[in-house]
Amino acid sequence: MSEGSRGSSLAFGQVVIGPPGSGKTTYCHAMREFLGRLGRSVALVNLDPANEALPCPCALDIAELVTLPDVMDSLGLGPNGGLIYCMEYLEANADWLRDRLQGLRGHYILFDCPGQVELYTHHESLKNVFGQLAKWNFRLAAVHLVDSHYCTDPGKFISVLCTSLSTMLHVELPHVNVLSKMDLIEQYGKLAFNLDYYTEVLDLSYLVDHLASDPFFRNFRRLNEKLVEVIEDYSLVSFVPLNVQDKQSMRQVMQAVDKANGYSFGDREQRSLEALMSAAVGADFHFSSTLAVQEKYVQSQDKAVEEEVMDL
C-alpha cells in the first residue's frame, strides 16, 4: 500500500462528517449493522479524538495516536484549538494511519470524523488526510450529516445550505448530504413547505419571502437573496432524508453513497442487474423515499391536530 501505488486493490468506504450532534456516530453504528446484514465486511475507524464513548468496538481508533484531553492538558488549548491540533498531528503521522489501515484491506471502511465545522470548510489537515487515502487506493464518499430540525427554521436552513456547499467545495470528495433524525423532525414544528422542497433544494426565493415575513430578517432580505443566489448558481446541494430505524431509508442512503464512490461498479460487489439498476435510477428511489418520509410527517401532523381537536 505504498503511496502513489496503483497496483494494490481498491478499498471503498465513507468519511462521515458534519456538525456536532448531527448523529455521525449513531449513523456509523447503524450503517455498519445494515451493511453487515447484506454480507459486506465492514470496519469502523474512529478519527474523532474527542469521541470517548463509542457505542461499538472500532477496528482502528485515533486514541492510539492522540486524544483531545491529552492535547488540551499538555498544550493549554481549548476544545476547538485542540481538535485542530489533533488533525494536524494525524496529518503529520499519516504513516501511522497507513500502517494501521493495511490490516483492514478487504473491508468496507466507515471513517467517523470529528464534529468541528471548520475542519471541513477551510482548514486543510483533514482534507489532506482524505487526499492521502485516495493515493492509497481508497475510493471514498463524504457523507455529510445535517440535523433535519434545521428545516423548520428558514434562516438556519439557509445557513446549512451555505455550510454544505462550502464543505462540498473544500473537501473535494464525491458528496452525499443527508438530513438525519427524520423520525424526530415533527418535534420541532411544522415545515413551511413540503419535505421535497428541502431535500431537492427547490426555488429558494420562496424561502427568502418566508423569511421576510419576520421583522428581524426583513432588514437582511438583500443579504439572504445574495446567499441564495450563490447556492443556486452552484446547483450542487441536495439532501437524502435519513431515519436510521427505517430499513428503506438506510437502503436509500446506501445506494446514494455506492453510486458516489463507485462501489456498485468496483471489484468488491457483483455487477448484478439490481445493483446496476439501483445506481441508474437513483433519482426515482430518492423521490419514492422522500414521498414516504413526507407521508409519515404529514400523518403525524394530522394526528397532532386531531388530538388537539379531541382535547377541545
Coordinates of C-alpha atoms in Angstrom, one line a residue:
M1 CA 0.0 0.0 0.0
S2 CA 2.8 2.4 -0.8
E3 CA 2.0 6.0 -1.6
G4 CA 1.0 6.5 -5.2
S5 CA 0.8 2.8 -5.8
R6 CA -1.9 1.8 -8.3
G7 CA -1.3 -1.9 -8.3
S8 CA -2.9 -2.6 -4.9
S9 CA -6.6 -3.5 -4.8
L10 CA -9.2 -0.8 -4.3
A11 CA -10.8 -0.2 -1.0
F12 CA -14.2 1.5 -0.6
G13 CA -15.7 3.5 2.2
Q14 CA -17.3 6.6 3.6
V15 CA -16.0 9.6 5.6
V16 CA -18.8 10.6 7.9
I17 CA -18.7 14.3 8.6
G18 CA -21.0 17.0 9.9
P19 CA -21.5 19.4 12.8
P20 CA -21.7 18.3 16.5
G21 CA -24.9 16.5 17.4
S22 CA -25.8 15.6 13.8
G23 CA -25.7 11.8 14.6
K24 CA -22.4 10.8 12.9
T25 CA -21.5 8.0 15.4
T26 CA -25.1 6.8 15.5
Y27 CA -25.1 6.7 11.7
C28 CA -21.8 4.8 11.6
H29 CA -23.1 2.2 14.0
A30 CA -26.4 1.8 12.2
M31 CA -24.7 1.7 8.7
R32 CA -22.2 -0.9 9.9
E33 CA -25.1 -3.2 11.2
F34 CA -27.1 -2.6 7.9
L35 CA -24.2 -3.4 5.6
G36 CA -23.1 -6.3 7.7
R37 CA -26.5 -7.9 7.2
L38 CA -26.0 -7.5 3.5
G39 CA -22.8 -9.5 3.6
R40 CA -20.2 -6.7 3.5
S41 CA -17.2 -6.9 5.7
V42 CA -17.3 -3.5 7.4
A43 CA -14.7 -1.9 9.6
L44 CA -15.3 1.2 11.7
V45 CA -12.4 3.7 12.1
N46 CA -12.8 6.4 14.7
L47 CA -10.9 9.6 13.6
D48 CA -12.6 11.8 16.3
P49 CA -10.1 12.3 19.2
A50 CA -12.9 13.7 21.3
N51 CA -15.1 10.6 21.0
E52 CA -14.6 8.7 24.2
A53 CA -17.9 6.9 24.4
L54 CA -18.0 4.7 21.4
P55 CA -21.2 2.6 21.2
C56 CA -19.4 -0.3 19.5
P57 CA -15.8 -1.5 19.1
C58 CA -13.6 0.1 16.4
A59 CA -11.2 -1.7 14.2
L60 CA -9.0 1.4 14.5
D61 CA -9.1 4.3 16.9
I62 CA -7.2 7.6 16.7
A63 CA -6.9 7.5 20.5
E64 CA -4.0 5.1 19.9
L65 CA -2.2 8.1 18.4
V66 CA -3.6 11.2 20.1
T67 CA -6.5 12.2 22.3
L68 CA -8.2 15.6 22.8
P69 CA -8.0 15.7 26.6
D70 CA -4.2 15.0 26.5
V71 CA -3.7 17.8 24.0
M72 CA -5.8 20.2 26.0
D73 CA -3.9 19.4 29.2
S74 CA -0.4 19.4 27.8
L75 CA -0.7 22.4 25.4
G76 CA -3.3 24.5 27.3
L77 CA -5.7 24.6 24.3
G78 CA -9.4 24.8 24.2
P79 CA -11.6 22.1 22.5
N80 CA -11.6 23.8 19.1
G81 CA -7.9 24.5 19.1
G82 CA -7.2 21.1 20.5
L83 CA -9.2 19.4 17.7
I84 CA -7.3 21.3 15.0
Y85 CA -4.0 20.3 16.6
C86 CA -5.1 16.7 16.7
M87 CA -5.9 16.7 12.9
E88 CA -2.6 18.4 12.2
Y89 CA -0.9 15.7 14.2
L90 CA -2.7 13.0 12.3
E91 CA -1.7 14.5 9.0
A92 CA 1.9 14.7 10.2
N93 CA 1.7 11.0 11.2
A94 CA 0.0 9.7 8.1
D95 CA 2.3 6.7 8.0
W96 CA 0.7 5.6 11.3
L97 CA -2.7 5.6 9.7
R98 CA -1.4 3.9 6.5
D99 CA 0.2 1.1 8.5
R100 CA -2.9 0.5 10.6
L101 CA -5.2 0.5 7.6
Q102 CA -3.0 -2.1 5.9
G103 CA -4.6 -4.7 8.1
L104 CA -8.1 -3.7 7.0
R105 CA -7.8 -4.4 3.3
G106 CA -10.8 -6.3 2.1
H107 CA -13.1 -4.3 4.4
Y108 CA -15.5 -1.6 3.6
I109 CA -14.4 1.3 5.8
L110 CA -16.5 3.8 7.8
F111 CA -14.5 6.8 9.0
D112 CA -16.2 8.5 11.9
C113 CA -14.8 12.1 11.8
P114 CA -14.8 15.0 14.3
G115 CA -17.7 17.4 14.6
Q116 CA -15.9 20.7 14.1
V117 CA -17.2 22.6 11.1
E118 CA -14.0 24.5 10.4
L119 CA -12.2 21.2 9.7
Y120 CA -14.5 20.8 6.6
T121 CA -14.9 24.4 5.4
H122 CA -11.4 25.9 5.4
H123 CA -8.8 24.0 7.4
E124 CA -6.5 21.8 5.3
S125 CA -5.4 18.9 7.5
L126 CA -8.4 16.6 7.3
K127 CA -8.7 17.4 3.6
N128 CA -5.1 16.4 3.1
V129 CA -5.7 13.2 5.1
F130 CA -8.5 12.3 2.7
G131 CA -6.2 13.1 -0.2
Q132 CA -3.6 10.6 1.2
L133 CA -6.3 8.0 1.5
A134 CA -7.1 8.5 -2.2
K135 CA -3.4 7.9 -3.1
W136 CA -3.6 4.7 -1.1
N137 CA -6.4 3.5 -3.4
F138 CA -9.3 4.2 -1.1
R139 CA -12.4 5.2 -3.0
L140 CA -14.3 7.3 -0.6
A141 CA -17.5 9.3 -0.5
A142 CA -18.2 12.1 2.0
V143 CA -21.4 11.6 3.9
H144 CA -22.3 15.0 5.4
L145 CA -25.0 14.7 8.1
V146 CA -27.2 17.7 8.9
D147 CA -29.9 17.6 11.7
S148 CA -33.2 17.7 9.9
H149 CA -34.7 20.1 12.6
Y150 CA -32.9 23.0 10.7
C151 CA -35.6 22.7 8.0
T152 CA -38.2 24.1 10.5
D153 CA -36.2 27.4 10.7
P154 CA -35.7 29.1 7.2
G155 CA -32.8 31.2 8.5
K156 CA -31.0 28.2 9.9
F157 CA -31.7 26.2 6.7
I158 CA -30.0 28.8 4.5
S159 CA -27.0 28.7 6.9
V160 CA -27.0 24.9 6.5
L161 CA -27.1 25.2 2.7
C162 CA -24.1 27.6 2.8
T163 CA -22.1 25.3 5.1
S164 CA -22.9 22.2 3.0
L165 CA -21.9 24.0 -0.2
S166 CA -18.6 25.2 1.4
T167 CA -17.9 21.7 2.7
M168 CA -18.5 20.2 -0.7
L169 CA -16.1 22.6 -2.5
H170 CA -13.4 22.3 0.2
V171 CA -13.3 18.6 0.9
E172 CA -13.2 17.6 -2.8
L173 CA -14.8 14.2 -2.5
P174 CA -17.9 12.7 -4.0
H175 CA -20.5 14.0 -1.7
V176 CA -23.8 12.9 -0.2
N177 CA -25.7 15.3 2.0
V178 CA -28.0 13.7 4.5
L179 CA -30.9 15.1 6.6
S180 CA -30.5 13.0 9.7
K181 CA -33.1 12.3 12.5
M182 CA -36.1 12.5 10.2
D183 CA -38.1 10.5 12.7
L184 CA -37.8 13.4 15.2
I185 CA -38.5 16.3 12.8
E186 CA -42.1 16.7 13.9
Q187 CA -40.9 17.5 17.4
Y188 CA -39.5 20.8 16.1
G189 CA -42.6 22.3 14.5
K190 CA -44.4 22.3 11.2
L191 CA -42.4 22.7 7.9
A192 CA -43.2 25.8 5.9
F193 CA -43.1 23.7 2.7
N194 CA -43.3 20.0 1.7
L195 CA -40.3 17.9 2.5
D196 CA -39.1 17.5 -1.1
Y197 CA -38.6 21.3 -1.2
Y198 CA -35.8 20.9 1.4
T199 CA -34.3 17.7 0.0
E200 CA -34.2 18.8 -3.6
V201 CA -33.4 22.5 -2.6
L202 CA -36.0 23.9 -4.9
D203 CA -36.7 27.6 -5.8
L204 CA -35.2 29.3 -2.7
S205 CA -36.8 32.6 -3.4
Y206 CA -39.9 31.2 -1.6
L207 CA -37.7 30.7 1.4
V208 CA -36.5 34.3 1.2
D209 CA -40.1 35.6 1.0
H210 CA -41.0 33.4 4.0
L211 CA -38.1 35.0 6.0
A212 CA -39.2 38.4 5.0
S213 CA -42.4 37.9 7.0
D214 CA -40.2 38.0 10.1
P215 CA -39.5 41.6 11.2
F216 CA -35.9 40.7 12.3
F217 CA -35.0 39.1 8.9
R218 CA -36.8 41.7 6.8
N219 CA -33.7 44.0 7.3
F220 CA -31.5 41.3 5.9
R221 CA -33.5 40.4 2.8
R222 CA -30.8 41.6 0.4
L223 CA -28.2 39.5 2.1
N224 CA -30.4 36.5 2.1
E225 CA -31.1 37.0 -1.6
K226 CA -27.4 37.0 -2.4
L227 CA -26.7 33.9 -0.3
V228 CA -29.5 32.1 -2.1
E229 CA -28.1 33.2 -5.5
V230 CA -24.7 31.7 -4.6
I231 CA -26.3 28.4 -3.6
E232 CA -28.4 28.2 -6.7
D233 CA -25.6 29.3 -9.1
Y234 CA -23.5 26.3 -8.0
S235 CA -26.6 24.0 -8.0
L236 CA -24.8 21.3 -6.1
V237 CA -26.6 20.9 -2.8
S238 CA -29.4 18.4 -2.3
F239 CA -30.2 16.1 0.6
V240 CA -31.2 12.5 1.2
P241 CA -33.6 12.0 4.2
L242 CA -32.5 9.5 6.8
N243 CA -34.1 7.6 9.7
V244 CA -31.6 5.1 10.9
Q245 CA -34.5 3.0 12.3
D246 CA -36.1 2.6 8.8
K247 CA -34.5 0.0 6.6
Q248 CA -35.8 1.6 3.4
S249 CA -34.3 4.9 4.4
M250 CA -30.9 3.3 5.2
R251 CA -31.1 1.5 1.8
Q252 CA -31.6 4.8 0.0
V253 CA -28.6 6.4 1.7
M254 CA -26.5 3.3 0.9
Q255 CA -27.5 3.4 -2.8
A256 CA -26.6 7.1 -3.0
V257 CA -23.2 6.5 -1.4
D258 CA -22.5 3.4 -3.5
K259 CA -23.2 5.5 -6.6
A260 CA -21.0 8.3 -5.4
N261 CA -17.9 6.3 -4.5
G262 CA -18.3 3.8 -7.3
Y263 CA -18.8 0.7 -5.1
S264 CA -21.6 -0.6 -7.3
F265 CA -19.1 -0.9 -10.2
G266 CA -16.0 -1.9 -8.2
D267 CA -14.3 -5.2 -7.6
R268 CA -16.0 -5.7 -4.2
E269 CA -19.5 -6.3 -5.5
Q270 CA -21.1 -8.5 -8.2
R271 CA -22.3 -6.4 -11.1
S272 CA -25.8 -7.7 -10.7
L273 CA -28.8 -6.2 -12.5
E274 CA -30.2 -5.0 -9.2
A275 CA -27.0 -3.1 -8.3
L276 CA -26.8 -1.5 -11.8
M277 CA -30.5 -0.5 -11.8
S278 CA -30.3 0.9 -8.3
A279 CA -27.5 3.2 -9.5
A280 CA -29.1 4.0 -12.8
V281 CA -32.5 5.0 -11.3
G282 CA -31.2 6.6 -8.1
A283 CA -33.4 9.6 -8.6
D284 CA -36.5 7.5 -8.7
F285 CA -35.6 5.8 -5.4
H286 CA -34.8 9.2 -3.9
F287 CA -38.2 10.5 -5.0
S288 CA -40.1 7.5 -3.6
S289 CA -38.1 7.6 -0.3
T290 CA -38.9 11.3 0.1
L291 CA -42.6 10.7 -0.5
A292 CA -42.6 8.0 2.1
V293 CA -41.0 10.3 4.7
Q294 CA -43.3 13.2 3.7
E295 CA -46.3 10.9 4.1
K296 CA -45.2 9.9 7.6
Y297 CA -44.6 13.5 8.5
V298 CA -48.0 14.7 7.3
Q299 CA -49.7 11.8 9.1
S300 CA -48.0 12.8 12.4
Q301 CA -49.1 16.4 11.9
D302 CA -52.7 15.3 11.1
K303 CA -52.7 13.1 14.2
A304 CA -51.5 16.0 16.4
V305 CA -54.3 18.2 15.0
E306 CA -56.9 15.5 15.7
E307 CA -55.6 15.2 19.3
E308 CA -55.9 18.9 19.8
V309 CA -59.5 18.9 18.5
M310 CA -60.4 16.0 20.8
D311 CA -58.9 17.9 23.8
L312 CA -61.2 20.8 23.0

